[in-house]
Amino acid sequence: MSSFFSEPYILRRQFSLGRLGRKLGSVLGIALVALVVHWFQGTSDSTSPDVPATADRAGSTQTSTGGTGRANANSPVPTASRSVASPNDSPVPPGRTVLTGTVTKVADGDTVTLRVNGKSQRVRLDSIDAPETNHGAQEPGQPFAEAAQRHLEKMVGGKTVTAQCYEPDQFSRELCALILPDGTSVNRAQVAAGYAWAYTASRGDYLTDKAMRGIQDQARRARVGLWVQDGAVEPWKWRYECWRNQRCGSK
């Protein structure tokens, strides 16, 4: 029997301890690598930038919300809003001065006379231009001029209205938006019914109320009032071509 310190025992002991050391080293090495990988991943997650916008299947856009949340994938897709112009869709632009009076006369489809504090004030409806009435052989009227006058008379004749006035014109008439007691814009109502144009002459210099364009488009599509006729001529073109240059033609 060999002694405790015999050479074969020592060799066997060294061999056993070396093998054990290699196994422990392998385990510790794997654990250390796993720890380093875990630490690296945690650092990368904490410093990663916000998620960029991406398109979902419906074409909507989802973005990160400043790191506090993300857009719900089930949220409805936003769509562009489409507004249909009508006389009361949006507020009428406020006037420089405000008058309250009773309509005593309707001269045509865009001009009335108000009785204000015992005095007469001529008012030209702002942002619109109604068909011209007959002013004699040299200045004939347009189709639908009388119908436009009657429509305006029915709306405001003898009624008390509020006039939001912007400025006087060259004929000393106040350019105003007439408002009925129920809030209806008379100016817009004339255009909506097809009895006046949006006054878009001179690149819109006379168009204080920008809603008029949409209201006119709606009336044209519906073919109401003067829009039942083909080739309707704007009053400002009629005044220039027919009255000034005497080129009225068949229109």
mmCIF file of C-alpha atoms in Angstrom:
data_model
loop_
_atom_site.group_PDB
_atom_site.id
_atom_site.type_symbol
_atom_site.label_atom_id
_atom_site.label_comp_id
_atom_site.label_asym_id
_atom_site.label_seq_id
_atom_site.Cartn_x
_atom_site.Cartn_y
_atom_site.Cartn_z
ATOM 1 C CA MET A 1 0.000 0.000 0.000
ATOM 2 C CA SER A 2 1.501 3.301 -1.058
ATOM 3 C CA SER A 3 2.008 6.040 1.475
ATOM 4 C CA PHE A 4 0.019 9.209 1.541
ATOM 5 C CA PHE A 5 2.924 11.097 0.060
ATOM 6 C CA SER A 6 3.883 8.497 -2.502
ATOM 7 C CA GLU A 7 4.433 9.777 -6.040
ATOM 8 C CA PRO A 8 1.472 7.984 -7.688
ATOM 9 C CA TYR A 9 -0.996 9.434 -5.176
ATOM 10 C CA ILE A 10 0.353 12.909 -5.558
ATOM 11 C CA LEU A 11 0.064 12.630 -9.323
ATOM 12 C CA ARG A 12 -3.484 11.363 -9.086
ATOM 13 C CA ARG A 13 -4.401 14.166 -6.651
ATOM 14 C CA GLN A 14 -2.937 16.816 -8.905
ATOM 15 C CA PHE A 15 -4.778 15.363 -11.852
ATOM 16 C CA SER A 16 -8.115 15.384 -10.013
ATOM 17 C CA LEU A 17 -7.733 18.944 -8.748
ATOM 18 C CA GLY A 18 -6.734 20.177 -12.188
ATOM 19 C CA ARG A 19 -9.786 18.620 -13.815
ATOM 20 C CA LEU A 20 -12.044 20.074 -11.141
ATOM 21 C CA GLY A 21 -10.440 23.465 -11.598
ATOM 22 C CA ARG A 22 -11.068 23.366 -15.314
ATOM 23 C CA LYS A 23 -14.734 22.491 -14.770
ATOM 24 C CA LEU A 24 -15.200 25.294 -12.243
ATOM 25 C CA GLY A 25 -13.408 27.676 -14.578
ATOM 26 C CA SER A 26 -15.746 26.783 -17.422
ATOM 27 C CA VAL A 27 -18.839 27.299 -15.269
ATOM 28 C CA LEU A 28 -17.580 30.606 -13.923
ATOM 29 C CA GLY A 29 -16.640 31.715 -17.435
ATOM 30 C CA ILE A 30 -20.114 30.966 -18.789
ATOM 31 C CA ALA A 31 -21.737 32.778 -15.866
ATOM 32 C CA LEU A 32 -19.492 35.801 -16.382
ATOM 33 C CA VAL A 33 -20.285 35.930 -20.106
ATOM 34 C CA ALA A 34 -24.024 35.702 -19.380
ATOM 35 C CA LEU A 35 -23.729 38.520 -16.840
ATOM 36 C CA VAL A 36 -21.885 40.747 -19.296
ATOM 37 C CA VAL A 37 -24.449 40.079 -22.053
ATOM 38 C CA HIS A 38 -27.328 40.823 -19.693
ATOM 39 C CA TRP A 39 -25.720 44.068 -18.566
ATOM 40 C CA PHE A 40 -25.063 45.111 -22.168
ATOM 41 C CA GLN A 41 -28.666 44.456 -23.247
ATOM 42 C CA GLY A 42 -30.049 46.415 -20.325
ATOM 43 C CA THR A 43 -27.819 49.361 -21.165
ATOM 44 C CA SER A 44 -28.847 49.278 -24.843
ATOM 45 C CA ASP A 45 -32.580 49.226 -23.965
ATOM 46 C CA SER A 46 -32.293 52.191 -21.630
ATOM 47 C CA THR A 47 -30.451 54.345 -24.162
ATOM 48 C CA SER A 48 -32.293 53.382 -27.363
ATOM 49 C CA PRO A 49 -33.963 56.279 -29.290
ATOM 50 C CA ASP A 50 -37.747 56.719 -29.685
ATOM 51 C CA VAL A 51 -39.438 54.360 -32.097
ATOM 52 C CA PRO A 52 -39.777 56.047 -35.518
ATOM 53 C CA ALA A 53 -43.165 56.465 -37.199
ATOM 54 C CA THR A 54 -44.402 53.352 -39.014
ATOM 55 C CA ALA A 55 -47.379 52.770 -41.241
ATOM 56 C CA ASP A 56 -49.917 50.131 -40.250
ATOM 57 C CA ARG A 57 -52.002 48.081 -42.678
ATOM 58 C CA ALA A 58 -54.705 50.698 -42.907
ATOM 59 C CA GLY A 59 -52.177 53.377 -43.792
ATOM 60 C CA SER A 60 -52.423 55.252 -40.485
ATOM 61 C CA THR A 61 -49.297 56.466 -38.718
ATOM 62 C CA GLN A 62 -48.215 55.271 -35.295
ATOM 63 C CA THR A 63 -45.482 57.001 -33.306
ATOM 64 C CA SER A 64 -43.972 56.723 -29.878
ATOM 65 C CA THR A 65 -45.419 59.209 -27.413
ATOM 66 C CA GLY A 66 -42.307 60.658 -25.849
ATOM 67 C CA GLY A 67 -41.358 57.385 -24.161
ATOM 68 C CA THR A 68 -44.547 57.272 -22.063
ATOM 69 C CA GLY A 69 -46.674 55.212 -24.423
ATOM 70 C CA ARG A 70 -47.522 54.451 -28.019
ATOM 71 C CA ALA A 71 -50.473 55.024 -30.297
ATOM 72 C CA ASN A 72 -53.076 52.305 -30.010
ATOM 73 C CA ALA A 73 -52.960 50.090 -33.077
ATOM 74 C CA ASN A 74 -56.764 49.778 -32.869
ATOM 75 C CA SER A 75 -57.334 53.552 -32.954
ATOM 76 C CA PRO A 76 -59.440 54.750 -35.928
ATOM 77 C CA VAL A 77 -57.512 56.015 -38.904
ATOM 78 C CA PRO A 78 -57.698 59.842 -39.049
ATOM 79 C CA THR A 79 -59.252 61.177 -42.240
ATOM 80 C CA ALA A 80 -59.264 64.645 -43.755
ATOM 81 C CA SER A 81 -62.347 66.558 -42.701
ATOM 82 C CA ARG A 82 -64.627 67.864 -45.406
ATOM 83 C CA SER A 83 -66.793 70.859 -44.623
ATOM 84 C CA VAL A 84 -69.949 71.632 -46.592
ATOM 85 C CA ALA A 85 -70.520 75.343 -46.767
ATOM 86 C CA SER A 86 -73.879 76.690 -45.580
ATOM 87 C CA PRO A 87 -75.128 80.107 -44.361
ATOM 88 C CA ASN A 88 -74.399 79.381 -40.702
ATOM 89 C CA ASP A 89 -71.359 77.089 -40.830
ATOM 90 C CA SER A 90 -68.941 79.679 -39.417
ATOM 91 C CA PRO A 91 -69.183 83.120 -37.801
ATOM 92 C CA VAL A 92 -69.502 86.149 -40.055
ATOM 93 C CA PRO A 93 -66.423 88.403 -39.830
ATOM 94 C CA PRO A 94 -67.022 91.145 -37.229
ATOM 95 C CA GLY A 95 -67.676 94.624 -38.553
ATOM 96 C CA ARG A 96 -65.955 97.916 -37.865
ATOM 97 C CA THR A 97 -69.277 99.353 -36.743
ATOM 98 C CA VAL A 98 -72.627 97.792 -35.893
ATOM 99 C CA LEU A 99 -75.994 99.270 -36.854
ATOM 100 C CA THR A 100 -79.463 98.107 -35.891
ATOM 101 C CA GLY A 101 -82.384 99.241 -37.982
ATOM 102 C CA THR A 102 -85.527 98.383 -39.899
ATOM 103 C CA VAL A 103 -85.386 97.608 -43.620
ATOM 104 C CA THR A 104 -87.555 100.163 -45.385
ATOM 105 C CA LYS A 105 -86.555 99.482 -49.007
ATOM 106 C CA VAL A 106 -84.991 96.731 -51.091
ATOM 107 C CA ALA A 107 -83.498 98.273 -54.228
ATOM 108 C CA ASP A 108 -82.158 95.077 -55.792
ATOM 109 C CA GLY A 109 -80.648 91.751 -54.833
ATOM 110 C CA ASP A 110 -77.798 93.259 -52.820
ATOM 111 C CA THR A 111 -78.863 96.772 -51.727
ATOM 112 C CA VAL A 112 -81.293 97.870 -49.002
ATOM 113 C CA THR A 113 -82.161 100.968 -47.011
ATOM 114 C CA LEU A 114 -82.243 100.865 -43.208
ATOM 115 C CA ARG A 115 -84.007 103.214 -40.833
ATOM 116 C CA VAL A 116 -81.473 103.766 -38.043
ATOM 117 C CA ASN A 117 -82.280 106.179 -35.200
ATOM 118 C CA GLY A 118 -84.725 108.037 -37.394
ATOM 119 C CA LYS A 119 -82.323 108.364 -40.312
ATOM 120 C CA SER A 120 -82.050 106.465 -43.590
ATOM 121 C CA GLN A 121 -78.878 104.548 -44.317
ATOM 122 C CA ARG A 122 -78.229 102.799 -47.608
ATOM 123 C CA VAL A 123 -76.514 99.461 -47.184
ATOM 124 C CA ARG A 124 -74.727 97.389 -49.817
ATOM 125 C CA LEU A 125 -74.533 93.721 -48.832
ATOM 126 C CA ASP A 126 -70.846 92.912 -48.471
ATOM 127 C CA SER A 127 -69.001 90.041 -50.209
ATOM 128 C CA ILE A 128 -71.794 89.338 -52.724
ATOM 129 C CA ASP A 129 -72.888 90.652 -56.122
ATOM 130 C CA ALA A 130 -76.437 90.070 -57.318
ATOM 131 C CA PRO A 131 -77.654 90.140 -60.948
ATOM 132 C CA GLU A 132 -78.001 93.686 -62.225
ATOM 133 C CA THR A 133 -81.491 95.127 -62.640
ATOM 134 C CA ASN A 134 -82.569 97.102 -65.721
ATOM 135 C CA HIS A 135 -81.248 100.677 -65.833
ATOM 136 C CA GLY A 136 -82.422 101.587 -69.305
ATOM 137 C CA ALA A 137 -81.601 100.734 -72.895
ATOM 138 C CA GLN A 138 -77.873 101.303 -72.430
ATOM 139 C CA GLU A 139 -77.735 99.298 -69.206
ATOM 140 C CA PRO A 140 -80.088 96.323 -69.540
ATOM 141 C CA GLY A 141 -80.715 93.979 -66.687
ATOM 142 C CA GLN A 142 -79.589 90.405 -66.214
ATOM 143 C CA PRO A 143 -81.646 87.242 -65.917
ATOM 144 C CA PHE A 144 -82.776 86.539 -62.342
ATOM 145 C CA ALA A 145 -82.272 90.163 -61.242
ATOM 146 C CA GLU A 146 -85.943 90.568 -60.292
ATOM 147 C CA ALA A 147 -86.042 87.137 -58.669
ATOM 148 C CA ALA A 148 -83.022 88.074 -56.551
ATOM 149 C CA GLN A 149 -84.722 91.287 -55.463
ATOM 150 C CA ARG A 150 -87.911 89.467 -54.514
ATOM 151 C CA HIS A 151 -85.977 86.848 -52.541
ATOM 152 C CA LEU A 152 -84.167 89.531 -50.559
ATOM 153 C CA GLU A 153 -87.412 91.438 -49.991
ATOM 154 C CA LYS A 154 -89.055 88.327 -48.603
ATOM 155 C CA MET A 155 -86.179 87.779 -46.179
ATOM 156 C CA VAL A 156 -85.705 91.289 -44.797
ATOM 157 C CA GLY A 157 -88.553 93.571 -45.899
ATOM 158 C CA GLY A 158 -89.930 95.497 -42.887
ATOM 159 C CA LYS A 159 -87.753 93.512 -40.456
ATOM 160 C CA THR A 160 -85.278 94.740 -37.866
ATOM 161 C CA VAL A 161 -81.787 93.532 -38.666
ATOM 162 C CA THR A 162 -78.260 93.990 -37.381
ATOM 163 C CA ALA A 163 -75.722 95.343 -39.852
ATOM 164 C CA GLN A 164 -72.073 94.479 -39.255
ATOM 165 C CA CYS A 165 -70.440 97.153 -41.387
ATOM 166 C CA TYR A 166 -66.878 97.197 -42.675
ATOM 167 C CA GLU A 167 -66.477 100.413 -44.673
ATOM 168 C CA PRO A 168 -68.367 102.769 -47.003
ATOM 169 C CA ASP A 169 -68.177 102.321 -50.764
ATOM 170 C CA GLN A 170 -67.774 104.988 -53.473
ATOM 171 C CA PHE A 171 -71.535 105.631 -53.420
ATOM 172 C CA SER A 172 -71.608 106.385 -49.672
ATOM 173 C CA ARG A 173 -73.303 103.077 -48.942
ATOM 174 C CA GLU A 174 -72.134 101.082 -45.957
ATOM 175 C CA LEU A 175 -70.753 97.686 -46.896
ATOM 176 C CA CYS A 176 -72.287 95.354 -44.325
ATOM 177 C CA ALA A 177 -73.291 91.847 -43.427
ATOM 178 C CA LEU A 178 -76.986 91.801 -42.538
ATOM 179 C CA ILE A 179 -77.888 89.471 -39.686
ATOM 180 C CA LEU A 180 -81.454 88.375 -38.942
ATOM 181 C CA PRO A 181 -82.671 88.020 -35.322
ATOM 182 C CA ASP A 182 -82.152 84.238 -35.535
ATOM 183 C CA GLY A 183 -78.492 84.731 -36.474
ATOM 184 C CA THR A 184 -78.855 83.996 -40.191
ATOM 185 C CA SER A 185 -76.532 85.889 -42.497
ATOM 186 C CA VAL A 186 -78.693 87.476 -45.200
ATOM 187 C CA ASN A 187 -75.662 87.857 -47.463
ATOM 188 C CA ARG A 188 -74.858 84.158 -47.265
ATOM 189 C CA ALA A 189 -78.509 83.210 -47.687
ATOM 190 C CA GLN A 190 -78.694 85.109 -50.986
ATOM 191 C CA VAL A 191 -75.684 83.201 -52.337
ATOM 192 C CA ALA A 192 -76.915 79.859 -50.953
ATOM 193 C CA ALA A 193 -80.256 80.297 -52.720
ATOM 194 C CA GLY A 194 -78.542 81.079 -56.018
ATOM 195 C CA TYR A 195 -79.560 84.745 -56.168
ATOM 196 C CA ALA A 196 -76.092 86.278 -55.886
ATOM 197 C CA TRP A 197 -72.466 85.502 -56.636
ATOM 198 C CA ALA A 198 -69.619 85.457 -54.173
ATOM 199 C CA TYR A 199 -67.899 88.761 -55.025
ATOM 200 C CA THR A 200 -64.603 87.306 -56.241
ATOM 201 C CA ALA A 201 -63.684 90.111 -58.665
ATOM 202 C CA SER A 202 -60.207 91.671 -58.447
ATOM 203 C CA ARG A 203 -58.776 88.491 -56.955
ATOM 204 C CA GLY A 204 -61.172 88.594 -54.040
ATOM 205 C CA ASP A 205 -60.478 92.167 -52.886
ATOM 206 C CA TYR A 206 -64.211 92.602 -52.198
ATOM 207 C CA LEU A 207 -64.629 89.255 -50.472
ATOM 208 C CA THR A 208 -64.534 89.947 -46.739
ATOM 209 C CA ASP A 209 -66.446 86.750 -45.933
ATOM 210 C CA LYS A 210 -64.289 83.905 -47.245
ATOM 211 C CA ALA A 211 -67.046 81.352 -46.654
ATOM 212 C CA MET A 212 -68.860 82.695 -49.712
ATOM 213 C CA ARG A 213 -66.816 80.669 -52.182
ATOM 214 C CA GLY A 214 -67.890 77.369 -50.682
ATOM 215 C CA ILE A 215 -71.512 78.472 -50.400
ATOM 216 C CA GLN A 216 -71.550 79.455 -54.070
ATOM 217 C CA ASP A 217 -70.017 76.135 -55.096
ATOM 218 C CA GLN A 218 -72.771 74.325 -53.226
ATOM 219 C CA ALA A 219 -75.479 76.401 -54.922
ATOM 220 C CA ARG A 220 -73.953 75.796 -58.347
ATOM 221 C CA ARG A 221 -73.814 72.049 -57.826
ATOM 222 C CA ALA A 222 -77.439 72.049 -56.666
ATOM 223 C CA ARG A 223 -78.415 74.203 -59.701
ATOM 224 C CA VAL A 224 -80.591 76.516 -57.640
ATOM 225 C CA GLY A 225 -81.611 80.053 -58.553
ATOM 226 C CA LEU A 226 -79.606 81.551 -61.401
ATOM 227 C CA TRP A 227 -77.545 78.366 -61.667
ATOM 228 C CA VAL A 228 -80.337 76.611 -63.580
ATOM 229 C CA GLN A 229 -79.208 78.581 -66.638
ATOM 230 C CA ASP A 230 -76.144 77.761 -68.692
ATOM 231 C CA GLY A 231 -73.513 80.442 -69.153
ATOM 232 C CA ALA A 232 -74.518 82.671 -66.237
ATOM 233 C CA VAL A 233 -72.466 85.886 -66.331
ATOM 234 C CA GLU A 234 -71.040 87.493 -63.220
ATOM 235 C CA PRO A 235 -72.461 90.991 -62.585
ATOM 236 C CA TRP A 236 -69.034 92.648 -62.576
ATOM 237 C CA LYS A 237 -68.342 91.199 -66.040
ATOM 238 C CA TRP A 238 -71.820 92.243 -67.184
ATOM 239 C CA ARG A 239 -71.199 95.821 -66.109
ATOM 240 C CA TYR A 240 -67.906 95.938 -67.985
ATOM 241 C CA GLU A 241 -68.811 94.050 -71.153
ATOM 242 C CA CYS A 242 -72.463 95.017 -71.558
ATOM 243 C CA TRP A 243 -72.857 98.401 -69.927
ATOM 244 C CA ARG A 244 -69.448 99.885 -70.605
ATOM 245 C CA ASN A 245 -68.495 98.274 -73.916
ATOM 246 C CA GLN A 246 -72.024 97.549 -75.183
ATOM 247 C CA ARG A 247 -71.145 93.928 -75.875
ATOM 248 C CA CYS A 248 -74.135 92.295 -74.244
ATOM 249 C CA GLY A 249 -74.527 89.563 -76.866
ATOM 250 C CA SER A 250 -77.251 87.006 -76.228
ATOM 251 C CA LYS A 251 -76.537 87.045 -72.489
#
